[in-house]
Coordinates of N, CA and C and ligand atoms in Angstrom, one line a residue:
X1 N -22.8 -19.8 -15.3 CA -21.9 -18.8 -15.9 C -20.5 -19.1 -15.5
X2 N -20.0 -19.3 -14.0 CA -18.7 -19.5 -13.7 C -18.3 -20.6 -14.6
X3 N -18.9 -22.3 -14.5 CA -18.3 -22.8 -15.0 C -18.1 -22.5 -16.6
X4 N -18.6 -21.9 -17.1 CA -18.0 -21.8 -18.5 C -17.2 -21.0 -19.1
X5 N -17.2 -19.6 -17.8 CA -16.0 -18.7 -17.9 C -14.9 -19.2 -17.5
X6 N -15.1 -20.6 -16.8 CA -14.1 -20.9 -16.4 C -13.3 -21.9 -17.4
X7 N -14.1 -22.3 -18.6 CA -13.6 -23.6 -19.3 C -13.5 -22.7 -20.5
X8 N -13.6 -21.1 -20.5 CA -13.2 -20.1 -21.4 C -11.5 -19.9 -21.4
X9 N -11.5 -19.7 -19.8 CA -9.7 -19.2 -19.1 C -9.4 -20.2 -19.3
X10 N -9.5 -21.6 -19.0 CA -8.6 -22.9 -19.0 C -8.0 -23.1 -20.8
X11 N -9.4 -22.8 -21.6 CA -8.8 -22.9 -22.5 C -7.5 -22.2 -23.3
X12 N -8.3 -21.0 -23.1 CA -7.2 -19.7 -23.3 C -5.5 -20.0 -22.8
X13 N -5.4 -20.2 -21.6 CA -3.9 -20.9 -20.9 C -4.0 -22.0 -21.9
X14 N -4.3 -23.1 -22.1 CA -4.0 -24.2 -22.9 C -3.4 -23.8 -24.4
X15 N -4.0 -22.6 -24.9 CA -3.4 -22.4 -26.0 C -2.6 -21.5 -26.1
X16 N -2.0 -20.3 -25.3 CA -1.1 -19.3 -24.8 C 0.1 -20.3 -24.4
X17 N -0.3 -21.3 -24.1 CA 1.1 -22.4 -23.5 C 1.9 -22.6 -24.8
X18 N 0.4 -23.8 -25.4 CA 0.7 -24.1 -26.9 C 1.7 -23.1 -27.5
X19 N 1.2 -22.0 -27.6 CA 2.0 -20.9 -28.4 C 3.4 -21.2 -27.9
X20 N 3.5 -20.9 -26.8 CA 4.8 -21.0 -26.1 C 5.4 -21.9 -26.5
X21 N 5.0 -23.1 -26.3 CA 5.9 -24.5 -26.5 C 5.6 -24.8 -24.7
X22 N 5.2 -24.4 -23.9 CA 4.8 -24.8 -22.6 C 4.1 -26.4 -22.1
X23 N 4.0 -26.2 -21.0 CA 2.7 -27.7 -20.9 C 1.8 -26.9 -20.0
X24 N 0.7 -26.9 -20.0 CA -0.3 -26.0 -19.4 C -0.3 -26.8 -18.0
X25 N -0.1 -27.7 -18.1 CA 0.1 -28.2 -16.1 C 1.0 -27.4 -15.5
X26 N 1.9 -26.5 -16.1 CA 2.8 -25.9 -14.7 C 2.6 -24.3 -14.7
X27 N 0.9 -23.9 -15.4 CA -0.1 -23.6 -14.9 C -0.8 -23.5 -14.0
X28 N -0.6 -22.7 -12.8 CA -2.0 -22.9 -11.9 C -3.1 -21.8 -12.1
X29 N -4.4 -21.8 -11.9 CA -5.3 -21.1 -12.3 C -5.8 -20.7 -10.7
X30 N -5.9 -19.7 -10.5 CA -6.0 -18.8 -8.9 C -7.1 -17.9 -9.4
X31 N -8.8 -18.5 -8.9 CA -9.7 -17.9 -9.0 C -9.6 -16.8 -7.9
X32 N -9.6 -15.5 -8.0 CA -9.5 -14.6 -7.3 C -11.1 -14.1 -7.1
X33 N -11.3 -14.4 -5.8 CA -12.4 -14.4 -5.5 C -13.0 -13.3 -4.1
X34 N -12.3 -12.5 -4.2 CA -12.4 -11.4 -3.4 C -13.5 -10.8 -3.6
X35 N -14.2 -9.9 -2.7 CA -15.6 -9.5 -3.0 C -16.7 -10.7 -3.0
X36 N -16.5 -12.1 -3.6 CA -17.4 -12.6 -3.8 C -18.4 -13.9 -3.1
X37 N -19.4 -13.8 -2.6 CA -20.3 -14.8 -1.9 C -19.0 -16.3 -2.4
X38 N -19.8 -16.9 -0.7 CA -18.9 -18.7 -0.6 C -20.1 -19.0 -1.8
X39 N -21.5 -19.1 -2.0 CA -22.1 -19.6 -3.3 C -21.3 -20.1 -4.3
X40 N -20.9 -18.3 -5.0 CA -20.1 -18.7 -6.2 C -18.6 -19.4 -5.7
X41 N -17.7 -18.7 -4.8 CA -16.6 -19.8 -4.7 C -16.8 -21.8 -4.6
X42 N -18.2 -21.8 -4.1 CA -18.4 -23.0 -4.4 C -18.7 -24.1 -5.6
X43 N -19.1 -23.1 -6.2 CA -19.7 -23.3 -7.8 C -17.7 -23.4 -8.7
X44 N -16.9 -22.4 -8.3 CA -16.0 -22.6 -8.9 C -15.1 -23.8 -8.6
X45 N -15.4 -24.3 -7.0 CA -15.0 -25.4 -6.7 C -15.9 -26.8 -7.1
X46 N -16.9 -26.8 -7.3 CA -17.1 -27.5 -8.0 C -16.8 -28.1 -9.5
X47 N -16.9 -27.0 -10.1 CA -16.2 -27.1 -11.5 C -14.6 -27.4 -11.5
X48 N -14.0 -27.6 -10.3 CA -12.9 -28.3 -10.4 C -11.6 -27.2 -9.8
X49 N -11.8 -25.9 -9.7 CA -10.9 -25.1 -8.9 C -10.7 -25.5 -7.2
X50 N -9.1 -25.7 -7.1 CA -9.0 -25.9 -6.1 C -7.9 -24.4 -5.0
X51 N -7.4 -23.5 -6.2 CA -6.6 -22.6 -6.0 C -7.9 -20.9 -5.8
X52 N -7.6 -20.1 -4.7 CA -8.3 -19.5 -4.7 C -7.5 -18.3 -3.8
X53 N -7.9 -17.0 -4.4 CA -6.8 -15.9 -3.7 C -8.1 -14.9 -3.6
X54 N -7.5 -14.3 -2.5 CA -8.1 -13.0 -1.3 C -7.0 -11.9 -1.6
X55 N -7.6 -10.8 -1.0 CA -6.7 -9.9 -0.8 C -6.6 -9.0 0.3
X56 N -7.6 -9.7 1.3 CA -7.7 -8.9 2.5 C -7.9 -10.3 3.7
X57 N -7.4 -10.1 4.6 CA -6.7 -11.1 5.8 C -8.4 -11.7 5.8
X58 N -9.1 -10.3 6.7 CA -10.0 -11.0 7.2 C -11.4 -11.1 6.0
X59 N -11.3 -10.9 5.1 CA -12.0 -11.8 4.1 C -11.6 -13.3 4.1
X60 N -10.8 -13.4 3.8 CA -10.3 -14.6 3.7 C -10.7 -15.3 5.3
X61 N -10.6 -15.2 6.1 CA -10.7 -15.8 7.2 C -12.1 -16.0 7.4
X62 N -12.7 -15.3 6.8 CA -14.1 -15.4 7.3 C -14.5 -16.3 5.9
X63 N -14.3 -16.4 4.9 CA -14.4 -17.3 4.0 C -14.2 -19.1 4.3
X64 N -13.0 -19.0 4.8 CA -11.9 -20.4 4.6 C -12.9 -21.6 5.7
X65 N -13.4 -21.1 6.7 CA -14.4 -22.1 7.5 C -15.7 -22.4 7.0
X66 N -16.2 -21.7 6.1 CA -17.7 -21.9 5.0 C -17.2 -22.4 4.0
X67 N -16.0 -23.0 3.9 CA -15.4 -24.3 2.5 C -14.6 -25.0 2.5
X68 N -14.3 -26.1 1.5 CA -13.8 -27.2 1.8 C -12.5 -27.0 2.1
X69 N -12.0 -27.8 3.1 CA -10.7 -27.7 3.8 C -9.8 -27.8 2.4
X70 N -10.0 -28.7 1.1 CA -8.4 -29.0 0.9 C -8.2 -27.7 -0.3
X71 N -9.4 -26.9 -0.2 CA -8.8 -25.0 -1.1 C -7.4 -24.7 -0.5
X72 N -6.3 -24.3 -1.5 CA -5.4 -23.8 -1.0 C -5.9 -22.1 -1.3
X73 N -5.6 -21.6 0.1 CA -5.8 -20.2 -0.2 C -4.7 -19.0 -0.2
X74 N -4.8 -18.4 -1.2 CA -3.5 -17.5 -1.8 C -3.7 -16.2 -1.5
X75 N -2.9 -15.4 -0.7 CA -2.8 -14.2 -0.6 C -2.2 -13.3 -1.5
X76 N -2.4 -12.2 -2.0 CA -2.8 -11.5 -3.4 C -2.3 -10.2 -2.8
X77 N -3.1 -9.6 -1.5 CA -3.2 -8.5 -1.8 C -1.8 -7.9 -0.6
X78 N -2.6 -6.3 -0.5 CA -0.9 -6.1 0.2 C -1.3 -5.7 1.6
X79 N 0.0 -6.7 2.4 CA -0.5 -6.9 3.7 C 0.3 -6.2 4.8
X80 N -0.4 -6.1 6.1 CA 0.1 -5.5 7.1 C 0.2 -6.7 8.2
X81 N 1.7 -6.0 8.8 CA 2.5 -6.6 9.7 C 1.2 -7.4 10.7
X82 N 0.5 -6.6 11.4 CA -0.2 -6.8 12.2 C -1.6 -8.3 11.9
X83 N -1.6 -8.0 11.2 CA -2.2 -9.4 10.4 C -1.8 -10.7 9.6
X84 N -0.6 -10.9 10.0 CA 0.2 -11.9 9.3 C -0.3 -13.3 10.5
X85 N -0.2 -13.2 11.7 CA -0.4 -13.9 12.6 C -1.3 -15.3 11.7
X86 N -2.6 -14.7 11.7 CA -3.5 -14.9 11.0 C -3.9 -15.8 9.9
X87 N -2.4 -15.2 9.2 CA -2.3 -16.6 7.7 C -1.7 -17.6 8.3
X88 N -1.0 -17.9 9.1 CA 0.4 -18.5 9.1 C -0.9 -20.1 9.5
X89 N -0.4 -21.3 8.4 CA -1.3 -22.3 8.7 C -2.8 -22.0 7.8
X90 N -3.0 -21.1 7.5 CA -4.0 -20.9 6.7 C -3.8 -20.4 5.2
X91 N -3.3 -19.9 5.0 CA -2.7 -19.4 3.4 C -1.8 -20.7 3.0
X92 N -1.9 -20.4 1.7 CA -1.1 -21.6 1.1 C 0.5 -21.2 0.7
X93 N -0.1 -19.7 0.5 CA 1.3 -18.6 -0.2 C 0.9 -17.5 -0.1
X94 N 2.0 -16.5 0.6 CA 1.8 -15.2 0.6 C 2.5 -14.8 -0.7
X95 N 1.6 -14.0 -2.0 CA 2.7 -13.4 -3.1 C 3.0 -12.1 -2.7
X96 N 2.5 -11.4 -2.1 CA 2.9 -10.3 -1.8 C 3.9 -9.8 -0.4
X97 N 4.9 -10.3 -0.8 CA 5.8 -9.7 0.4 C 6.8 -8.8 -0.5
X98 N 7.0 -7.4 0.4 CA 7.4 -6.4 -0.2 C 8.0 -5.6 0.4
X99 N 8.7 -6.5 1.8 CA 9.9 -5.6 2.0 C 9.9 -6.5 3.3
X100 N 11.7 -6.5 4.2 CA 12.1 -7.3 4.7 C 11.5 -6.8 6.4
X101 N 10.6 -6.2 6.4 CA 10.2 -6.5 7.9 C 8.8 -6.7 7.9
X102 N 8.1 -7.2 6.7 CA 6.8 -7.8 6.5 C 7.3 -9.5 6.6
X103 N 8.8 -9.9 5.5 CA 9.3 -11.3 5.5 C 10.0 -11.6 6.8
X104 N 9.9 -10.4 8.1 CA 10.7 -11.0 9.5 C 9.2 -11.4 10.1
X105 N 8.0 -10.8 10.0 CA 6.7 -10.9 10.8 C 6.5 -12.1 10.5
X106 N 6.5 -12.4 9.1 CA 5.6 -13.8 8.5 C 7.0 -14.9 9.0
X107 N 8.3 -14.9 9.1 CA 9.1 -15.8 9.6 C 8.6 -15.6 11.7
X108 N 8.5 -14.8 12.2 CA 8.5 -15.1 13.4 C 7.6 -15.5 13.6
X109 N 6.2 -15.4 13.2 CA 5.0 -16.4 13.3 C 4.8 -17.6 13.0
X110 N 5.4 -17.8 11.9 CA 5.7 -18.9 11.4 C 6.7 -20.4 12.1
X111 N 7.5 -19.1 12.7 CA 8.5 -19.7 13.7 C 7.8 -20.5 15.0
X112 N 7.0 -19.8 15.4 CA 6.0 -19.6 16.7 C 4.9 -20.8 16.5
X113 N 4.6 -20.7 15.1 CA 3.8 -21.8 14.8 C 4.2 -23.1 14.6
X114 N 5.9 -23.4 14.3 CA 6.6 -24.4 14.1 C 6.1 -25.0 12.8
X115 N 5.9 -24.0 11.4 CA 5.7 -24.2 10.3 C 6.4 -23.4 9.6
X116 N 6.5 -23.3 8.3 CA 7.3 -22.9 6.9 C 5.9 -22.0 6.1
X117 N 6.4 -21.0 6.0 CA 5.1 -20.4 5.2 C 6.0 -20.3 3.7
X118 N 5.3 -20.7 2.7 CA 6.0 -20.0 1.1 C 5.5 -18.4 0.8
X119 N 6.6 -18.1 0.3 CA 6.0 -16.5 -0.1 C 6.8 -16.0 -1.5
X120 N 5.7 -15.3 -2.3 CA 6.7 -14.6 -2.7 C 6.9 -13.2 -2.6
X121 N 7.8 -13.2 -3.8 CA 8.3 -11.2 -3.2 C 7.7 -10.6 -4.6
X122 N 7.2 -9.4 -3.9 CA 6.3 -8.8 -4.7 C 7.4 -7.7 -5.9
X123 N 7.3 -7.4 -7.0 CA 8.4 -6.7 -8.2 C 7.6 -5.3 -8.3
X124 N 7.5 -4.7 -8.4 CA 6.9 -3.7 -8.9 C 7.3 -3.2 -10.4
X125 N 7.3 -3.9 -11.3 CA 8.2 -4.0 -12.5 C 8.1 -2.9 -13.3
X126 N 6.9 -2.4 -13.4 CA 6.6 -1.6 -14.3 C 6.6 0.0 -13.7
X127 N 7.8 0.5 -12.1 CA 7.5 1.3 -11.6 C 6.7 2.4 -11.3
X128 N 5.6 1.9 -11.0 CA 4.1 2.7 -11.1 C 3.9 3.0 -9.6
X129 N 3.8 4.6 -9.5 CA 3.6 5.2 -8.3 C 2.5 4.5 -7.1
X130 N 1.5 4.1 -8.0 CA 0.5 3.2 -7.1 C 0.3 1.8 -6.8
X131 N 1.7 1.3 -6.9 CA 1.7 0.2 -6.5 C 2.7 0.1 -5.3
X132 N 2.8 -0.9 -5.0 CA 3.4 -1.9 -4.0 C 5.0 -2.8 -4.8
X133 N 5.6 -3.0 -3.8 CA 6.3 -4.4 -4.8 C 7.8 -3.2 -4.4
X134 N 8.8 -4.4 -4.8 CA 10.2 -4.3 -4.7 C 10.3 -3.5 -5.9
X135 N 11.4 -2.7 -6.3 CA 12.1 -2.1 -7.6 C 12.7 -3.6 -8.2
X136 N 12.9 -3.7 -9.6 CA 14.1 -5.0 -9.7 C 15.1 -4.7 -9.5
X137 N 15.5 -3.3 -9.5 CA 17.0 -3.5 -9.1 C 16.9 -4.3 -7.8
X138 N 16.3 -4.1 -6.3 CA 15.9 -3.7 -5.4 C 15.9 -5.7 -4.8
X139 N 15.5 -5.8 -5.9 CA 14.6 -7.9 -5.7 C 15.9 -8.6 -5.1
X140 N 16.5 -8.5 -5.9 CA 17.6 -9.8 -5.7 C 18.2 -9.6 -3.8
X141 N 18.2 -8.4 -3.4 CA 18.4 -8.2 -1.7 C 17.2 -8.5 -1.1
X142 N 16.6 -8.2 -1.5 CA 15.2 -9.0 -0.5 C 15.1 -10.5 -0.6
X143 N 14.7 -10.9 -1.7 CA 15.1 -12.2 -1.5 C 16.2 -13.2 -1.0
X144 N 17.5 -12.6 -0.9 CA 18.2 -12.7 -0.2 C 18.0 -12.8 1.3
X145 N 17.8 -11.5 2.0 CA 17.3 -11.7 3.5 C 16.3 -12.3 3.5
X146 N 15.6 -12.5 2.5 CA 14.1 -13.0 3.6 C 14.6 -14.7 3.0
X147 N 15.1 -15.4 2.4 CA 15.2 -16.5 2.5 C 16.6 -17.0 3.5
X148 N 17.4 -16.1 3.9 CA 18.4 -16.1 5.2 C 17.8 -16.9 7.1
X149 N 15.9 -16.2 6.6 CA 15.0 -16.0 8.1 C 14.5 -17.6 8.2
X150 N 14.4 -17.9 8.7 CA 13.2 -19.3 9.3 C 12.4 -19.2 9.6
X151 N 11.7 -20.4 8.8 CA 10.1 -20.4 8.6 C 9.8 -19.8 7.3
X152 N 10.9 -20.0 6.7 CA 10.4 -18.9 5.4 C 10.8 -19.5 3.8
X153 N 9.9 -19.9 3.0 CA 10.4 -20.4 2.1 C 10.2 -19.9 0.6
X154 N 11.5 -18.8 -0.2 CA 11.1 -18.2 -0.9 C 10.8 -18.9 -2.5
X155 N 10.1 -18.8 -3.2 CA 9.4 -19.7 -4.2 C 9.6 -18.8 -5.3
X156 N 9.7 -17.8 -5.1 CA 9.5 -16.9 -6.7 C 9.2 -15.3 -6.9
X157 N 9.0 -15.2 -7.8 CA 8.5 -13.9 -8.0 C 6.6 -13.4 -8.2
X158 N 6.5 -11.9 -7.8 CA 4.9 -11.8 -7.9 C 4.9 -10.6 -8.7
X159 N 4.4 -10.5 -9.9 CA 4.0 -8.5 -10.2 C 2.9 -8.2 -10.7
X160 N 2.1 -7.7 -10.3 CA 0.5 -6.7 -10.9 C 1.2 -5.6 -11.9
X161 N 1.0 -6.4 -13.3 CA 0.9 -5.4 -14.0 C -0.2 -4.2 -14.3
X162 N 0.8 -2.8 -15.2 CA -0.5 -1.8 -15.3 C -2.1 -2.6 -16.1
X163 N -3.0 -1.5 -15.4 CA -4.2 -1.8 -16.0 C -3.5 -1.1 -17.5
X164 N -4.2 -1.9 -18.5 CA -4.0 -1.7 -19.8 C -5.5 -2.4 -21.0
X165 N -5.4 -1.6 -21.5 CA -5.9 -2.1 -22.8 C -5.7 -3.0 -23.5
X166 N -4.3 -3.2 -24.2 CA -4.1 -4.3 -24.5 C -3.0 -4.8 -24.1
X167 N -2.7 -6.1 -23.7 CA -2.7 -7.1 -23.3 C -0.4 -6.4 -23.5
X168 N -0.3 -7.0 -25.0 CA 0.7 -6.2 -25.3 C 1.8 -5.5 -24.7
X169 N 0.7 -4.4 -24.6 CA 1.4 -3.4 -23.1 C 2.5 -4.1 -22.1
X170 N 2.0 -5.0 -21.9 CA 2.5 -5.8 -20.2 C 3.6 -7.0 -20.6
X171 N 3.9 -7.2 -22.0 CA 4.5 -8.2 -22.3 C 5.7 -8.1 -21.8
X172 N 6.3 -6.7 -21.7 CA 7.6 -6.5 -20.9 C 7.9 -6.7 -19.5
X173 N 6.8 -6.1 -19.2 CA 7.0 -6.3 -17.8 C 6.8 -7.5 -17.3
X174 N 6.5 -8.7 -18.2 CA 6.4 -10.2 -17.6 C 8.0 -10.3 -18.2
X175 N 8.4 -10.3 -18.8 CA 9.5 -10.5 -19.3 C 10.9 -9.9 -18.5
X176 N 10.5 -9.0 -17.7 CA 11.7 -8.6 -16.7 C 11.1 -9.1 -15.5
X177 N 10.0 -10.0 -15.2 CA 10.2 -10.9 -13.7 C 11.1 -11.9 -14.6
X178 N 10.6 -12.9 -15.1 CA 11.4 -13.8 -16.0 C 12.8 -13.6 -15.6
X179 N 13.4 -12.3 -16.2 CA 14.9 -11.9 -16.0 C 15.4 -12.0 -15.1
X180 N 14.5 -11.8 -14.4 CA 15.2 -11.4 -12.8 C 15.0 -12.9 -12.1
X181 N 13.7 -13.8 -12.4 CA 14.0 -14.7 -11.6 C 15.1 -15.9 -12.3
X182 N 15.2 -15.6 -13.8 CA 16.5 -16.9 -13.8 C 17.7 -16.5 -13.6
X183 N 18.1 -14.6 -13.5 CA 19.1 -14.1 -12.8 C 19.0 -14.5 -11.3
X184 N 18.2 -14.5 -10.7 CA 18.5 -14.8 -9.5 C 18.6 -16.5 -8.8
X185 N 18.0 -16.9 -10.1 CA 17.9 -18.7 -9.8 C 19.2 -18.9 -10.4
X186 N 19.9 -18.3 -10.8 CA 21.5 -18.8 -11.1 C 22.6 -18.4 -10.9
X187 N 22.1 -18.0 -9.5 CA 23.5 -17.3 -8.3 C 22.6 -18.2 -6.8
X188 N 22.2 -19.5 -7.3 CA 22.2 -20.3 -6.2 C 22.5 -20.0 -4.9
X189 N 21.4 -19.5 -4.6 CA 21.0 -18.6 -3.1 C 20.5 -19.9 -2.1
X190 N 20.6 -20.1 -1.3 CA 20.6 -21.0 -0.3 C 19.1 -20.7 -0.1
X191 N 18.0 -22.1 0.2 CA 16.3 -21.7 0.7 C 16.3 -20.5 -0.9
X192 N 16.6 -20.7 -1.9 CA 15.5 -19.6 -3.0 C 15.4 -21.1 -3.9
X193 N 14.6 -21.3 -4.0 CA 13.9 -21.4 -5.8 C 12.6 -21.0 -6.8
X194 N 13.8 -20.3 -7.6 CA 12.7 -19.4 -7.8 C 11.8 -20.4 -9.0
X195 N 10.5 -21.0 -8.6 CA 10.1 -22.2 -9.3 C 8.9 -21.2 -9.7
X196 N 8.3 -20.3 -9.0 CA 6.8 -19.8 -9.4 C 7.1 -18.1 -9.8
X197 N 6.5 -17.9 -10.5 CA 6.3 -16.5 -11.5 C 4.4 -16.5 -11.6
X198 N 4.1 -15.6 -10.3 CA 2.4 -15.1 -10.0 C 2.8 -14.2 -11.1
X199 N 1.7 -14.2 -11.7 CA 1.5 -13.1 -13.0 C 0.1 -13.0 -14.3
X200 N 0.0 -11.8 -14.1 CA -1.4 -12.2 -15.4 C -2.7 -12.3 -14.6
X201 N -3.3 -11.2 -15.0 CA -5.0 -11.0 -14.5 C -5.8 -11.2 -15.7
X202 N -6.7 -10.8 -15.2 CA -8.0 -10.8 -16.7 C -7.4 -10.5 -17.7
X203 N -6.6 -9.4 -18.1 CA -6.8 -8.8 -19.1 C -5.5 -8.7 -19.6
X204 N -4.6 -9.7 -19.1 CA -3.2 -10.3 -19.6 C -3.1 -11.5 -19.2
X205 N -3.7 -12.9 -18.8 CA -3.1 -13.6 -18.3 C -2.6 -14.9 -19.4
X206 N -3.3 -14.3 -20.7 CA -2.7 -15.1 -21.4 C -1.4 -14.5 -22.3
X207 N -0.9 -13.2 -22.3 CA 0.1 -12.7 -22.3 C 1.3 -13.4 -21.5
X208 N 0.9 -13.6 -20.3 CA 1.4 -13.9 -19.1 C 2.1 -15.6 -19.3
X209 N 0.8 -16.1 -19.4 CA 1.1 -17.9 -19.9 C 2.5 -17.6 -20.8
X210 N 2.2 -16.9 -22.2 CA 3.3 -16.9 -22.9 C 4.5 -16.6 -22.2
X211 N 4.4 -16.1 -21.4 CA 6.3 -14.9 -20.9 C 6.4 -16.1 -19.8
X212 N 6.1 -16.8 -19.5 CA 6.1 -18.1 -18.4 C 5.2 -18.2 -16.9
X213 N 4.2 -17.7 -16.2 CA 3.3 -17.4 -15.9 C 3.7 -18.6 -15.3
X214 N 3.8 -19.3 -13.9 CA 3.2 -20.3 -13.1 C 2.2 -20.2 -12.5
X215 N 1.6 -18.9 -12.3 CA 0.2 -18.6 -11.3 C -0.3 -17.8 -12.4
X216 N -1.5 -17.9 -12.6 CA -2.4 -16.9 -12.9 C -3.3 -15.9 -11.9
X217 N -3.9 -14.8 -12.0 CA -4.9 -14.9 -10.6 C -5.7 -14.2 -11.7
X218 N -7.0 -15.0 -12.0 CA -7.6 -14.7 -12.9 C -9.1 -14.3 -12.3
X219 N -9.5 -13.0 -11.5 CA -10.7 -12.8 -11.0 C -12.3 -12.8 -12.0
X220 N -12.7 -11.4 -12.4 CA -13.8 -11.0 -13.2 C -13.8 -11.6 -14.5
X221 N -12.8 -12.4 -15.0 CA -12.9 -13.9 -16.4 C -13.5 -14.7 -15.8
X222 N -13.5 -15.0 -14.7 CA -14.3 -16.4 -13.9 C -15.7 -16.0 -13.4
X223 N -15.6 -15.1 -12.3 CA -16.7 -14.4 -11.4 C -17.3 -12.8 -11.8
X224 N -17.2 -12.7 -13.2 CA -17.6 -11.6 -13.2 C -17.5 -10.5 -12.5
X225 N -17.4 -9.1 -13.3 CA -17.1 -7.6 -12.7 C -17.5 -7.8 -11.2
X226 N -16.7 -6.9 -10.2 CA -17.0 -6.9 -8.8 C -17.7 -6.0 -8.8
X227 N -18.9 -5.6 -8.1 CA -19.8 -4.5 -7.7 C -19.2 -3.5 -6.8
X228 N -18.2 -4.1 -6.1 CA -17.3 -2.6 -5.3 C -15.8 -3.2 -5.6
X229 N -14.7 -2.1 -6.2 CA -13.7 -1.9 -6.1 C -12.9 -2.4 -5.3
X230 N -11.9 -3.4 -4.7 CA -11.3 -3.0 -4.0 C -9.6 -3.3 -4.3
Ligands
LIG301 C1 -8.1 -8.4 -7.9 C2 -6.8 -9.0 -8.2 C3 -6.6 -9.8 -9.3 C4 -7.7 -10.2 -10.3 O1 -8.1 -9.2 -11.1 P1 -9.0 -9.4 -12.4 O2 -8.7 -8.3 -13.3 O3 -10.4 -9.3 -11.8 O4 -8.7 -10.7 -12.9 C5 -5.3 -10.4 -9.5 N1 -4.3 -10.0 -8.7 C6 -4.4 -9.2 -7.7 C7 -3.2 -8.9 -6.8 C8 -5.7 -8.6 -7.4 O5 -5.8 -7.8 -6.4

């Protein structure tokens, strides 16, 4: 079943690009595999996924030794200071950083580790009380300080749009990260390029492809409904 949900989503990006005028290689496909047994993440690595996102530290940690070393593993969800330690050397990219004393934790560790962690900064674009993420007005100073810090390398933009119906709904809100990241990619900020735009889940990600999407995190299209929420 994964692999063919999975040559469902691949296809879907392929032609959401098309639409665009895009090339589906600058595309990445981020099986979001939270909740779910190493089995199936194995199965999806098999079928050729090598990108794979968590949203909780120690999920992920307890995952990343029961599979193949070269999974880059992506952090998704929203994190606490006290667990950054943790990624640093093990994640591939934090997308969620959402304020500049989560981007000093992950630089001092990082520091300590004598590595560079990528991150991005999380938007809250569509100002929704229950989320996480920067205001846009709000982006362009974070990004600023946290690419100022060392060990720190800022790559882009992240936003979880609303749950929606259709797809539609969200096309704006991919369209003001867009805004904001070629506004901010062209006041040439020292350590920013803003090259990645995380964006687009199940039930937008090919909305997403169109509005310029570099990440997808495409969970229950691959691995099916999660049996618990999280
Ligand atoms: C769970 C999750 C996803 C995937 O959601 P689906 O709707 O199952 O595709 C994507 N991004 C984040 C941040 C998530 O927490």
């Amino acid at each position: 079943m994964i692999r063919e949900n999975l040559e469902k989503v691949r296809e879907n990006i392929v032609q959401a690009c098309e639409r665009a005028g895009r090339s589906p290689e600058d595309v990445t496909l981020i099986a979001v595999s939270k909740t779910k047994p190493v089995e199936m993440i194995m199965e999806a690595y098999q079928a050729g996924v090598r990108d794979f996102g968590e949203n909780k530290v120690q999920e992920m940690m307890d995952k990343i030794p029961q599979l193949p070393s070269d999974i880059r593993w992506h952090m998704i969800g929203h994190l606490q200071r006290n667990k950054v330690k943790y990624l640093i050397g093990k994640a591939a990219m934090i997308h969620s950083v959402d304020s500049l004393r989560l981007a000093e934790e992950i630089s001092r560790e990082a520091v300590k580790q004598n590595t560079v962690m990528k991150i991005l900064i999380e938007v809250n674009a569509a100002g929704e009380e229950s989320k996480f993420g920067v205001s846009p007005a709000e982006t362009e100073a974070l990004v600023r300080a946290a690419a100022g810090l060392p060990g720190i390398r800022v790559c882009g933009l992240m936003t979880i749009a609303p749950l929606t119906e259709n797809p539609e709904n969200n096309r704006i809100f991919f369209k003001i990260l867009k805004n904001l990241s070629v506004d901010i990619e062209g006041k040439n900020i020292d350590n920013v390029h803003m090259a990645c735009m995380s964006m687009g889940m199940t039930g937008d990600y090919e909305t997403a492809c169109e509005e310029g999407a570099t990440f997808v995190r495409v969970g229950t299209g691959i691995f099916g409904e999660r049996s618990w929420q999280i």
